[in-house]
Amino acid sequence: MGLLSCFRSTVLRKCSKGSSGMSRFLYTNNFQRNLISSGGNESYYGYFNRRSYTSLYMGTGTVGGITSARIRVPNVGCEGFMCSSHLSITQRNSRLIHSTSKIVPNSEIQNITTEMVKTPEVSRWMDQVIPTIAPCDAAEPWQLGFQDAATPIMQGIIDLHHDIFFFVIQIGVFVSWVLLRALWHFRSKMNPIPQRIVHGTTIEILWTIFPSVILMFIAIPSFALLYSMDDIVVDPAITIKAIGHQWYWTYEYSDYNNSDEQSLAFDSYMIPEDDLELGQLRLLEVDNRVVVPAKTHLRVIITSADVLHSWAVPSLGVKCDAVPGRLNQISTFIQREGVYYGQCSEICGTNHAFMPIVIEAVSTKDYGSWVSSQVN
Amino acid sequence: MAETAVDKSQSLAEEYYVKDKQTAVVEKPVEVKEVENPEEAASEEPVAEKTVEETTPVAPAVAQESSEVTPPPAEESTEEQSSGNVEENSGNEDAAEETPEIKLETAPADFRFPTTNQTRHCFTRYVEYHRCVAAKGEGAPECDKFAKYYRSLCPGEWIDRWNEQRENGTFPGPL
């Protein structure tokens, strides 16, 4: 089918949107990307990495507890003046902004790196941060439709929804017309004595065949998309384990360790509303993000340690239950770099609404830098 | 196995060689870009061969290895430019990053477990590793592959619980 092959770049469409909420013009991803790119042990992000990302076990024979540090990673907010000026730039030169958001001049990176080492406060280096628009995929306020797709699966889901909605509108209008017509023409004034036996062979045949044809037109693309989601087709390059707890997520990267005690594991707690920086999203930000490379096949293994959870990220088109004692696998292929937000989607207790999921897709080189900073 | 490992090590060496050139000769970026293109063309060929090999076998291939998917060439050019800018600024970071080699490898997909439920897959990989250790002895190089597989698939708490059960002799699997 042509569903998966007609993937369109949604970055331009995002930039060309007229009225957008404040959440569309965050600089979070750009800050995170530069922090990861700087690397090394002397950088500002490395300092937070060593404190906030804790391994499950300290040494070979030492069985340690799970340390969950909750340290705020500062993000760049968006002031009113900057936001309004970039809105006008966005409406006029969307392509220029699209190109600018990826290629960063050399001197700017050097300034950011220098400032990050000197003063870690947000307000001081906010003026020097590059005013670019990074795709942070979270729902706009009162958004009703889908978020922008970042995977072929989500693009297929959106296209399938458009196809089925076409039939739904037609069927709804037709059935409403038949119903209202029957209510009008068979009212009691015109038909005081209702007929008991009414039969027509032709209309019986018609209203049996046409629904079957419509269902076939709905089922064929639906089944094509469903079976294209199968996991077995491609060998993944990275395996991430998402373990649900009450009420946070634990992530493990175990591809880079040489023994059972060196796993790259960290807890991902929601940043409370009182600790949010300017521009951060309420009920969506976490202290430790899941960093994955873009344009790479990923395997996410989802399980739970206590009760049922569900790992759902709308932009990636994934939703999978976390069942204790069972490993559920989903495969995904993120096609563009950005920050994607999700939430737990299986009621799991009092704080079910306060265990978000944040995935940051970076380039493969930045991912290597991030893993190097974590493993060492 | 050995051939693919050798190829990957060569490609990694070539990448480091290119990085050294970039740090040394900053004044001539055009030559650096020209050098990068044939290497990527050379690197694309083994990836194509791997994809052909992967599609051919129908039986479950335990020795399959995953590799990074090659992006389209148009996107490669933008990535080259962005990575080049980053590399030119930070020479020390390249030196720090070169020390640990990180390969994007993980346990391959197994046709014995095609469904979403991978619980038995994790358990089977664990049992396979310990059978290999029992047969070939502790620290055998053939068993490292199975160790990586079960570490990628199994959560840490499960592995610790199974290790404890093995020491106590109450592990339910056929070791």
JSON list of N, CA, C and O in Angstrom, two decimals, chain A residues 37-38 57 103 106 232 235-237 239 241 252 254-255 259-260 295 297 299 326-329 364-365 369 371-372, chain B residues 64 66 68-69 75 81 85 87 89 93 97 102 104-110 116 118-119 150-152 154 156 160 163:
[
{"chain": "A", "resi": 37, "resn": "SER", "atom": "N", "xyz": [26.22, 17.31, 22.94]},
{"chain": "A", "resi": 37, "resn": "SER", "atom": "CA", "xyz": [27.32, 17.41, 21.99]},
{"chain": "A", "resi": 37, "resn": "SER", "atom": "C", "xyz": [28.61, 17.84, 22.68]},
{"chain": "A", "resi": 37, "resn": "SER", "atom": "O", "xyz": [29.69, 17.44, 22.27]},
{"chain": "A", "resi": 38, "resn": "SER", "atom": "N", "xyz": [28.50, 18.66, 23.73]},
{"chain": "A", "resi": 38, "resn": "SER", "atom": "CA", "xyz": [29.72, 19.12, 24.37]},
{"chain": "A", "resi": 38, "resn": "SER", "atom": "C", "xyz": [30.48, 17.97, 25.01]},
{"chain": "A", "resi": 38, "resn": "SER", "atom": "O", "xyz": [31.70, 17.92, 24.96]},
{"chain": "A", "resi": 57, "resn": "TYR", "atom": "N", "xyz": [23.82, -1.03, 40.45]},
{"chain": "A", "resi": 57, "resn": "TYR", "atom": "CA", "xyz": [24.75, -1.69, 41.36]},
{"chain": "A", "resi": 57, "resn": "TYR", "atom": "C", "xyz": [26.11, -1.04, 41.24]},
{"chain": "A", "resi": 57, "resn": "TYR", "atom": "O", "xyz": [26.61, -0.80, 40.16]},
{"chain": "A", "resi": 103, "resn": "ILE", "atom": "N", "xyz": [21.77, 23.43, 11.25]},
{"chain": "A", "resi": 103, "resn": "ILE", "atom": "CA", "xyz": [23.18, 23.79, 11.10]},
{"chain": "A", "resi": 103, "resn": "ILE", "atom": "C", "xyz": [23.46, 24.95, 12.04]},
{"chain": "A", "resi": 103, "resn": "ILE", "atom": "O", "xyz": [22.85, 26.01, 11.94]},
{"chain": "A", "resi": 106, "resn": "ASN", "atom": "N", "xyz": [29.82, 27.88, 14.14]},
{"chain": "A", "resi": 106, "resn": "ASN", "atom": "CA", "xyz": [30.85, 27.40, 15.05]},
{"chain": "A", "resi": 106, "resn": "ASN", "atom": "C", "xyz": [30.97, 28.28, 16.28]},
{"chain": "A", "resi": 106, "resn": "ASN", "atom": "O", "xyz": [31.09, 27.79, 17.39]},
{"chain": "A", "resi": 232, "resn": "ILE", "atom": "N", "xyz": [9.09, -8.71, 13.79]},
{"chain": "A", "resi": 232, "resn": "ILE", "atom": "CA", "xyz": [10.11, -9.67, 13.41]},
{"chain": "A", "resi": 232, "resn": "ILE", "atom": "C", "xyz": [10.83, -9.30, 12.14]},
{"chain": "A", "resi": 232, "resn": "ILE", "atom": "O", "xyz": [11.81, -9.94, 11.76]},
{"chain": "A", "resi": 235, "resn": "ASP", "atom": "N", "xyz": [16.03, -6.57, 12.27]},
{"chain": "A", "resi": 235, "resn": "ASP", "atom": "CA", "xyz": [16.79, -6.67, 13.51]},
{"chain": "A", "resi": 235, "resn": "ASP", "atom": "C", "xyz": [17.05, -5.28, 14.06]},
{"chain": "A", "resi": 235, "resn": "ASP", "atom": "O", "xyz": [17.52, -4.40, 13.34]},
{"chain": "A", "resi": 236, "resn": "PRO", "atom": "N", "xyz": [16.78, -5.05, 15.34]},
{"chain": "A", "resi": 236, "resn": "PRO", "atom": "CA", "xyz": [17.00, -3.71, 15.88]},
{"chain": "A", "resi": 236, "resn": "PRO", "atom": "C", "xyz": [18.46, -3.46, 16.17]},
{"chain": "A", "resi": 236, "resn": "PRO", "atom": "O", "xyz": [19.27, -4.39, 16.27]},
{"chain": "A", "resi": 237, "resn": "ALA", "atom": "N", "xyz": [18.80, -2.18, 16.32]},
{"chain": "A", "resi": 237, "resn": "ALA", "atom": "CA", "xyz": [20.16, -1.79, 16.65]},
{"chain": "A", "resi": 237, "resn": "ALA", "atom": "C", "xyz": [20.31, -1.50, 18.13]},
{"chain": "A", "resi": 237, "resn": "ALA", "atom": "O", "xyz": [21.43, -1.52, 18.64]},
{"chain": "A", "resi": 239, "resn": "THR", "atom": "N", "xyz": [18.33, -1.85, 22.14]},
{"chain": "A", "resi": 239, "resn": "THR", "atom": "CA", "xyz": [17.24, -2.36, 22.97]},
{"chain": "A", "resi": 239, "resn": "THR", "atom": "C", "xyz": [17.14, -1.50, 24.21]},
{"chain": "A", "resi": 239, "resn": "THR", "atom": "O", "xyz": [18.13, -1.28, 24.90]},
{"chain": "A", "resi": 241, "resn": "LYS", "atom": "N", "xyz": [14.87, -1.03, 27.78]},
{"chain": "A", "resi": 241, "resn": "LYS", "atom": "CA", "xyz": [13.90, -1.67, 28.65]},
{"chain": "A", "resi": 241, "resn": "LYS", "atom": "C", "xyz": [13.22, -0.61, 29.49]},
{"chain": "A", "resi": 241, "resn": "LYS", "atom": "O", "xyz": [13.89, 0.15, 30.19]},
{"chain": "A", "resi": 252, "resn": "GLU", "atom": "N", "xyz": [16.49, 0.95, 31.17]},
{"chain": "A", "resi": 252, "resn": "GLU", "atom": "CA", "xyz": [17.77, 0.25, 31.17]},
{"chain": "A", "resi": 252, "resn": "GLU", "atom": "C", "xyz": [18.28, 0.12, 29.75]},
{"chain": "A", "resi": 252, "resn": "GLU", "atom": "O", "xyz": [17.53, -0.25, 28.84]},
{"chain": "A", "resi": 254, "resn": "SER", "atom": "N", "xyz": [21.17, -2.07, 28.24]},
{"chain": "A", "resi": 254, "resn": "SER", "atom": "CA", "xyz": [22.10, -3.13, 28.63]},
{"chain": "A", "resi": 254, "resn": "SER", "atom": "C", "xyz": [22.93, -3.63, 27.46]},
{"chain": "A", "resi": 254, "resn": "SER", "atom": "O", "xyz": [23.52, -4.70, 27.56]},
{"chain": "A", "resi": 255, "resn": "ASP", "atom": "N", "xyz": [23.01, -2.89, 26.37]},
{"chain": "A", "resi": 255, "resn": "ASP", "atom": "CA", "xyz": [23.80, -3.35, 25.23]},
{"chain": "A", "resi": 255, "resn": "ASP", "atom": "C", "xyz": [25.27, -3.05, 25.39]},
{"chain": "A", "resi": 255, "resn": "ASP", "atom": "O", "xyz": [26.08, -3.54, 24.61]},
{"chain": "A", "resi": 259, "resn": "SER", "atom": "N", "xyz": [29.19, -7.16, 32.05]},
{"chain": "A", "resi": 259, "resn": "SER", "atom": "CA", "xyz": [28.81, -8.07, 33.12]},
{"chain": "A", "resi": 259, "resn": "SER", "atom": "C", "xyz": [27.39, -7.72, 33.54]},
{"chain": "A", "resi": 259, "resn": "SER", "atom": "O", "xyz": [26.77, -6.80, 33.01]},
{"chain": "A", "resi": 260, "resn": "ASP", "atom": "N", "xyz": [26.88, -8.49, 34.50]},
{"chain": "A", "resi": 260, "resn": "ASP", "atom": "CA", "xyz": [25.49, -8.29, 34.88]},
{"chain": "A", "resi": 260, "resn": "ASP", "atom": "C", "xyz": [25.27, -7.07, 35.76]},
{"chain": "A", "resi": 260, "resn": "ASP", "atom": "O", "xyz": [24.14, -6.71, 36.04]},
{"chain": "A", "resi": 295, "resn": "LYS", "atom": "N", "xyz": [16.55, 7.76, 13.12]},
{"chain": "A", "resi": 295, "resn": "LYS", "atom": "CA", "xyz": [16.83, 6.96, 11.92]},
{"chain": "A", "resi": 295, "resn": "LYS", "atom": "C", "xyz": [17.53, 5.66, 12.27]},
{"chain": "A", "resi": 295, "resn": "LYS", "atom": "O", "xyz": [18.43, 5.21, 11.57]},
{"chain": "A", "resi": 297, "resn": "HIS", "atom": "N", "xyz": [16.59, 1.62, 13.99]},
{"chain": "A", "resi": 297, "resn": "HIS", "atom": "CA", "xyz": [15.53, 0.72, 14.47]},
{"chain": "A", "resi": 297, "resn": "HIS", "atom": "C", "xyz": [15.74, 0.44, 15.94]},
{"chain": "A", "resi": 297, "resn": "HIS", "atom": "O", "xyz": [16.82, 0.03, 16.37]},
{"chain": "A", "resi": 299, "resn": "ARG", "atom": "N", "xyz": [14.25, -1.33, 19.65]},
{"chain": "A", "resi": 299, "resn": "ARG", "atom": "CA", "xyz": [13.38, -2.30, 20.29]},
{"chain": "A", "resi": 299, "resn": "ARG", "atom": "C", "xyz": [13.16, -1.82, 21.71]},
{"chain": "A", "resi": 299, "resn": "ARG", "atom": "O", "xyz": [14.11, -1.58, 22.44]},
{"chain": "A", "resi": 326, "resn": "ARG", "atom": "N", "xyz": [5.88, -10.07, 32.56]},
{"chain": "A", "resi": 326, "resn": "ARG", "atom": "CA", "xyz": [5.78, -10.30, 31.13]},
{"chain": "A", "resi": 326, "resn": "ARG", "atom": "C", "xyz": [6.56, -9.21, 30.42]},
{"chain": "A", "resi": 326, "resn": "ARG", "atom": "O", "xyz": [6.53, -8.05, 30.82]},
{"chain": "A", "resi": 327, "resn": "LEU", "atom": "N", "xyz": [7.26, -9.60, 29.34]},
{"chain": "A", "resi": 327, "resn": "LEU", "atom": "CA", "xyz": [8.03, -8.64, 28.55]},
{"chain": "A", "resi": 327, "resn": "LEU", "atom": "C", "xyz": [7.31, -8.42, 27.24]},
{"chain": "A", "resi": 327, "resn": "LEU", "atom": "O", "xyz": [7.24, -9.32, 26.40]},
{"chain": "A", "resi": 328, "resn": "ASN", "atom": "N", "xyz": [6.77, -7.23, 27.05]},
{"chain": "A", "resi": 328, "resn": "ASN", "atom": "CA", "xyz": [6.14, -6.86, 25.79]},
{"chain": "A", "resi": 328, "resn": "ASN", "atom": "C", "xyz": [7.12, -6.08, 24.95]},
{"chain": "A", "resi": 328, "resn": "ASN", "atom": "O", "xyz": [7.83, -5.22, 25.47]},
{"chain": "A", "resi": 329, "resn": "GLN", "atom": "N", "xyz": [7.14, -6.37, 23.67]},
{"chain": "A", "resi": 329, "resn": "GLN", "atom": "CA", "xyz": [8.12, -5.76, 22.77]},
{"chain": "A", "resi": 329, "resn": "GLN", "atom": "C", "xyz": [7.41, -4.92, 21.73]},
{"chain": "A", "resi": 329, "resn": "GLN", "atom": "O", "xyz": [6.41, -5.36, 21.16]},
{"chain": "A", "resi": 364, "resn": "THR", "atom": "N", "xyz": [23.16, 10.05, 15.63]},
{"chain": "A", "resi": 364, "resn": "THR", "atom": "CA", "xyz": [23.87, 8.88, 16.12]},
{"chain": "A", "resi": 364, "resn": "THR", "atom": "C", "xyz": [25.15, 9.26, 16.85]},
{"chain": "A", "resi": 364, "resn": "THR", "atom": "O", "xyz": [25.52, 8.65, 17.85]},
{"chain": "A", "resi": 365, "resn": "LYS", "atom": "N", "xyz": [25.81, 10.31, 16.37]},
{"chain": "A", "resi": 365, "resn": "LYS", "atom": "CA", "xyz": [27.05, 10.74, 17.03]},
{"chain": "A", "resi": 365, "resn": "LYS", "atom": "C", "xyz": [26.76, 11.27, 18.44]},
{"chain": "A", "resi": 365, "resn": "LYS", "atom": "O", "xyz": [27.48, 10.96, 19.40]},
{"chain": "A", "resi": 369, "resn": "SER", "atom": "N", "xyz": [28.01, 9.98, 22.16]},
{"chain": "A", "resi": 369, "resn": "SER", "atom": "CA", "xyz": [28.57, 10.82, 23.22]},
{"chain": "A", "resi": 369, "resn": "SER", "atom": "C", "xyz": [27.81, 10.64, 24.51]},
{"chain": "A", "resi": 369, "resn": "SER", "atom": "O", "xyz": [28.41, 10.57, 25.60]},
{"chain": "A", "resi": 371, "resn": "VAL", "atom": "N", "xyz": [26.07, 8.00, 25.52]},
{"chain": "A", "resi": 371, "resn": "VAL", "atom": "CA", "xyz": [26.36, 6.70, 26.13]},
{"chain": "A", "resi": 371, "resn": "VAL", "atom": "C", "xyz": [27.74, 6.70, 26.75]},
{"chain": "A", "resi": 371, "resn": "VAL", "atom": "O", "xyz": [27.95, 6.14, 27.83]},
{"chain": "A", "resi": 372, "resn": "SER", "atom": "N", "xyz": [28.71, 7.34, 26.08]},
{"chain": "A", "resi": 372, "resn": "SER", "atom": "CA", "xyz": [30.05, 7.39, 26.65]},
{"chain": "A", "resi": 372, "resn": "SER", "atom": "C", "xyz": [30.05, 8.11, 27.98]},
{"chain": "A", "resi": 372, "resn": "SER", "atom": "O", "xyz": [30.72, 7.70, 28.92]},
{"chain": "B", "resi": 64, "resn": "GLN", "atom": "N", "xyz": [22.69, -14.00, 13.53]},
{"chain": "B", "resi": 64, "resn": "GLN", "atom": "CA", "xyz": [22.43, -12.74, 12.84]},
{"chain": "B", "resi": 64, "resn": "GLN", "atom": "C", "xyz": [22.88, -11.56, 13.69]},
{"chain": "B", "resi": 64, "resn": "GLN", "atom": "O", "xyz": [22.74, -11.55, 14.90]},
{"chain": "B", "resi": 66, "resn": "SER", "atom": "N", "xyz": [22.68, -7.28, 13.99]},
{"chain": "B", "resi": 66, "resn": "SER", "atom": "CA", "xyz": [21.99, -6.09, 13.50]},
{"chain": "B", "resi": 66, "resn": "SER", "atom": "C", "xyz": [23.01, -5.01, 13.18]},
{"chain": "B", "resi": 66, "resn": "SER", "atom": "O", "xyz": [24.09, -4.95, 13.75]},
{"chain": "B", "resi": 68, "resn": "GLU", "atom": "N", "xyz": [23.35, -0.69, 11.77]},
{"chain": "B", "resi": 68, "resn": "GLU", "atom": "CA", "xyz": [22.64, 0.58, 11.65]},
{"chain": "B", "resi": 68, "resn": "GLU", "atom": "C", "xyz": [22.07, 0.73, 10.25]},
{"chain": "B", "resi": 68, "resn": "GLU", "atom": "O", "xyz": [22.71, 0.43, 9.26]},
{"chain": "B", "resi": 69, "resn": "VAL", "atom": "N", "xyz": [20.85, 1.23, 10.18]},
{"chain": "B", "resi": 69, "resn": "VAL", "atom": "CA", "xyz": [20.20, 1.39, 8.89]},
{"chain": "B", "resi": 69, "resn": "VAL", "atom": "C", "xyz": [20.78, 2.63, 8.21]},
{"chain": "B", "resi": 69, "resn": "VAL", "atom": "O", "xyz": [20.94, 3.68, 8.83]},
{"chain": "B", "resi": 75, "resn": "GLU", "atom": "N", "xyz": [19.68, 13.22, 3.32]},
{"chain": "B", "resi": 75, "resn": "GLU", "atom": "CA", "xyz": [19.78, 13.50, 4.75]},
{"chain": "B", "resi": 75, "resn": "GLU", "atom": "C", "xyz": [21.20, 13.36, 5.24]},
{"chain": "B", "resi": 75, "resn": "GLU", "atom": "O", "xyz": [21.62, 14.01, 6.18]},
{"chain": "B", "resi": 81, "resn": "GLN", "atom": "N", "xyz": [27.19, 18.00, 7.45]},
{"chain": "B", "resi": 81, "resn": "GLN", "atom": "CA", "xyz": [27.51, 19.40, 7.72]},
{"chain": "B", "resi": 81, "resn": "GLN", "atom": "C", "xyz": [27.43, 19.68, 9.22]},
{"chain": "B", "resi": 81, "resn": "GLN", "atom": "O", "xyz": [28.29, 20.31, 9.81]},
{"chain": "B", "resi": 85, "resn": "ASN", "atom": "N", "xyz": [30.60, 20.66, 11.71]},
{"chain": "B", "resi": 85, "resn": "ASN", "atom": "CA", "xyz": [30.71, 21.88, 12.51]},
{"chain": "B", "resi": 85, "resn": "ASN", "atom": "C", "xyz": [31.04, 21.55, 13.96]},
{"chain": "B", "resi": 85, "resn": "ASN", "atom": "O", "xyz": [31.85, 22.20, 14.60]},
{"chain": "B", "resi": 87, "resn": "GLU", "atom": "N", "xyz": [32.51, 18.86, 15.09]},
{"chain": "B", "resi": 87, "resn": "GLU", "atom": "CA", "xyz": [33.85, 18.30, 15.25]},
{"chain": "B", "resi": 87, "resn": "GLU", "atom": "C", "xyz": [34.93, 19.37, 15.16]},
{"chain": "B", "resi": 87, "resn": "GLU", "atom": "O", "xyz": [35.94, 19.30, 15.83]},
{"chain": "B", "resi": 89, "resn": "ASN", "atom": "N", "xyz": [34.87, 22.35, 16.19]},
{"chain": "B", "resi": 89, "resn": "ASN", "atom": "CA", "xyz": [35.00, 23.15, 17.40]},
{"chain": "B", "resi": 89, "resn": "ASN", "atom": "C", "xyz": [35.71, 22.41, 18.51]},
{"chain": "B", "resi": 89, "resn": "ASN", "atom": "O", "xyz": [36.48, 23.00, 19.27]},
{"chain": "B", "resi": 93, "resn": "GLU", "atom": "N", "xyz": [37.06, 16.72, 22.65]},
{"chain": "B", "resi": 93, "resn": "GLU", "atom": "CA", "xyz": [35.94, 15.79, 22.79]},
{"chain": "B", "resi": 93, "resn": "GLU", "atom": "C", "xyz": [36.14, 14.57, 21.91]},
{"chain": "B", "resi": 93, "resn": "GLU", "atom": "O", "xyz": [35.82, 13.45, 22.29]},
{"chain": "B", "resi": 97, "resn": "GLU", "atom": "N", "xyz": [36.08, 10.83, 23.14]},
{"chain": "B", "resi": 97, "resn": "GLU", "atom": "CA", "xyz": [35.09, 9.87, 22.65]},
{"chain": "B", "resi": 97, "resn": "GLU", "atom": "C", "xyz": [35.72, 8.67, 21.99]},
{"chain": "B", "resi": 97, "resn": "GLU", "atom": "O", "xyz": [35.13, 7.60, 21.96]},
{"chain": "B", "resi": 102, "resn": "ILE", "atom": "N", "xyz": [31.77, 2.32, 21.13]},
{"chain": "B", "resi": 102, "resn": "ILE", "atom": "CA", "xyz": [30.39, 1.93, 21.38]},
{"chain": "B", "resi": 102, "resn": "ILE", "atom": "C", "xyz": [29.81, 1.45, 20.06]},
{"chain": "B", "resi": 102, "resn": "ILE", "atom": "O", "xyz": [29.74, 2.19, 19.10]},
{"chain": "B", "resi": 104, "resn": "LEU", "atom": "N", "xyz": [26.57, -0.06, 17.99]},
{"chain": "B", "resi": 104, "resn": "LEU", "atom": "CA", "xyz": [25.11, -0.14, 18.06]},
{"chain": "B", "resi": 104, "resn": "LEU", "atom": "C", "xyz": [24.70, -1.56, 17.72]},
{"chain": "B", "resi": 104, "resn": "LEU", "atom": "O", "xyz": [24.26, -1.86, 16.61]},
{"chain": "B", "resi": 105, "resn": "GLU", "atom": "N", "xyz": [24.87, -2.46, 18.69]},
{"chain": "B", "resi": 105, "resn": "GLU", "atom": "CA", "xyz": [24.51, -3.85, 18.50]},
{"chain": "B", "resi": 105, "resn": "GLU", "atom": "C", "xyz": [23.59, -4.27, 19.62]},
{"chain": "B", "resi": 105, "resn": "GLU", "atom": "O", "xyz": [23.70, -3.79, 20.75]},
{"chain": "B", "resi": 106, "resn": "THR", "atom": "N", "xyz": [22.70, -5.19, 19.33]},
{"chain": "B", "resi": 106, "resn": "THR", "atom": "CA", "xyz": [21.83, -5.73, 20.37]},
{"chain": "B", "resi": 106, "resn": "THR", "atom": "C", "xyz": [21.41, -7.13, 19.96]},
{"chain": "B", "resi": 106, "resn": "THR", "atom": "O", "xyz": [21.80, -7.62, 18.89]},
{"chain": "B", "resi": 107, "resn": "ALA", "atom": "N", "xyz": [20.62, -7.77, 20.80]},
{"chain": "B", "resi": 107, "resn": "ALA", "atom": "CA", "xyz": [20.16, -9.11, 20.47]},
{"chain": "B", "resi": 107, "resn": "ALA", "atom": "C", "xyz": [19.30, -9.07, 19.22]},
{"chain": "B", "resi": 107, "resn": "ALA", "atom": "O", "xyz": [18.43, -8.22, 19.09]},
{"chain": "B", "resi": 108, "resn": "PRO", "atom": "N", "xyz": [19.52, -10.00, 18.29]},
{"chain": "B", "resi": 108, "resn": "PRO", "atom": "CA", "xyz": [18.72, -9.96, 17.06]},
{"chain": "B", "resi": 108, "resn": "PRO", "atom": "C", "xyz": [17.32, -10.49, 17.31]},
{"chain": "B", "resi": 108, "resn": "PRO", "atom": "O", "xyz": [17.01, -11.08, 18.35]},
{"chain": "B", "resi": 109, "resn": "ALA", "atom": "N", "xyz": [16.46, -10.26, 16.33]},
{"chain": "B", "resi": 109, "resn": "ALA", "atom": "CA", "xyz": [15.10, -10.80, 16.41]},
{"chain": "B", "resi": 109, "resn": "ALA", "atom": "C", "xyz": [15.15, -12.30, 16.18]},
{"chain": "B", "resi": 109, "resn": "ALA", "atom": "O", "xyz": [15.87, -12.78, 15.31]},
{"chain": "B", "resi": 110, "resn": "ASP", "atom": "N", "xyz": [14.39, -13.03, 16.96]},
{"chain": "B", "resi": 110, "resn": "ASP", "atom": "CA", "xyz": [14.41, -14.49, 16.89]},
{"chain": "B", "resi": 110, "resn": "ASP", "atom": "C", "xyz": [13.07, -14.97, 16.35]},
{"chain": "B", "resi": 110, "resn": "ASP", "atom": "O", "xyz": [12.01, -14.59, 16.86]},
{"chain": "B", "resi": 116, "resn": "THR", "atom": "N", "xyz": [4.49, -10.28, 20.31]},
{"chain": "B", "resi": 116, "resn": "THR", "atom": "CA", "xyz": [4.86, -9.18, 21.18]},
{"chain": "B", "resi": 116, "resn": "THR", "atom": "C", "xyz": [5.44, -9.67, 22.50]},
{"chain": "B", "resi": 116, "resn": "THR", "atom": "O", "xyz": [6.28, -9.02, 23.11]},
{"chain": "B", "resi": 118, "resn": "GLN", "atom": "N", "xyz": [7.80, -11.32, 24.79]},
{"chain": "B", "resi": 118, "resn": "GLN", "atom": "CA", "xyz": [9.19, -11.74, 24.70]},
{"chain": "B", "resi": 118, "resn": "GLN", "atom": "C", "xyz": [9.68, -12.34, 26.01]},
{"chain": "B", "resi": 118, "resn": "GLN", "atom": "O", "xyz": [10.89, -12.39, 26.24]},
{"chain": "B", "resi": 119, "resn": "THR", "atom": "N", "xyz": [8.78, -12.78, 26.86]},
{"chain": "B", "resi": 119, "resn": "THR", "atom": "CA", "xyz": [9.22, -13.32, 28.14]},
{"chain": "B", "resi": 119, "resn": "THR", "atom": "C", "xyz": [10.02, -14.60, 27.95]},
{"chain": "B", "resi": 119, "resn": "THR", "atom": "O", "xyz": [11.09, -14.78, 28.54]},
{"chain": "B", "resi": 150, "resn": "TYR", "atom": "N", "xyz": [21.24, -12.12, 26.39]},
{"chain": "B", "resi": 150, "resn": "TYR", "atom": "CA", "xyz": [20.29, -12.16, 27.50]},
{"chain": "B", "resi": 150, "resn": "TYR", "atom": "C", "xyz": [20.37, -10.89, 28.33]},
{"chain": "B", "resi": 150, "resn": "TYR", "atom": "O", "xyz": [19.36, -10.48, 28.92]},
{"chain": "B", "resi": 151, "resn": "ARG", "atom": "N", "xyz": [21.52, -10.23, 28.36]},
{"chain": "B", "resi": 151, "resn": "ARG", "atom": "CA", "xyz": [21.57, -8.96, 29.10]},
{"chain": "B", "resi": 151, "resn": "ARG", "atom": "C", "xyz": [20.77, -7.88, 28.40]},
{"chain": "B", "resi": 151, "resn": "ARG", "atom": "O", "xyz": [20.19, -7.02, 29.05]},
{"chain": "B", "resi": 152, "resn": "SER", "atom": "N", "xyz": [20.73, -7.93, 27.06]},
{"chain": "B", "resi": 152, "resn": "SER", "atom": "CA", "xyz": [19.93, -6.93, 26.35]},
{"chain": "B", "resi": 152, "resn": "SER", "atom": "C", "xyz": [18.44, -7.14, 26.57]},
{"chain": "B", "resi": 152, "resn": "SER", "atom": "O", "xyz": [17.68, -6.17, 26.63]},
{"chain": "B", "resi": 154, "resn": "CYS", "atom": "N", "xyz": [16.76, -9.13, 29.10]},
{"chain": "B", "resi": 154, "resn": "CYS", "atom": "CA", "xyz": [16.19, -9.37, 30.42]},
{"chain": "B", "resi": 154, "resn": "CYS", "atom": "C", "xyz": [16.39, -8.16, 31.31]},
{"chain": "B", "resi": 154, "resn": "CYS", "atom": "O", "xyz": [17.46, -7.55, 31.31]},
{"chain": "B", "resi": 156, "resn": "GLY", "atom": "N", "xyz": [17.25, -6.18, 34.75]},
{"chain": "B", "resi": 156, "resn": "GLY", "atom": "CA", "xyz": [18.29, -6.47, 35.72]},
{"chain": "B", "resi": 156, "resn": "GLY", "atom": "C", "xyz": [17.79, -7.23, 36.93]},
{"chain": "B", "resi": 156, "resn": "GLY", "atom": "O", "xyz": [18.48, -8.11, 37.45]},
{"chain": "B", "resi": 160, "resn": "ASP", "atom": "N", "xyz": [19.18, -10.90, 38.34]},
{"chain": "B", "resi": 160, "resn": "ASP", "atom": "CA", "xyz": [19.68, -11.10, 39.70]},
{"chain": "B", "resi": 160, "resn": "ASP", "atom": "C", "xyz": [18.91, -12.19, 40.42]},
{"chain": "B", "resi": 160, "resn": "ASP", "atom": "O", "xyz": [19.49, -13.01, 41.15]},
{"chain": "B", "resi": 163, "resn": "ASN", "atom": "N", "xyz": [20.08, -15.47, 38.97]},
{"chain": "B", "resi": 163, "resn": "ASN", "atom": "CA", "xyz": [21.42, -15.82, 39.45]},
{"chain": "B", "resi": 163, "resn": "ASN", "atom": "C", "xyz": [21.36, -16.36, 40.87]},
{"chain": "B", "resi": 163, "resn": "ASN", "atom": "O", "xyz": [22.05, -17.33, 41.21]}
]
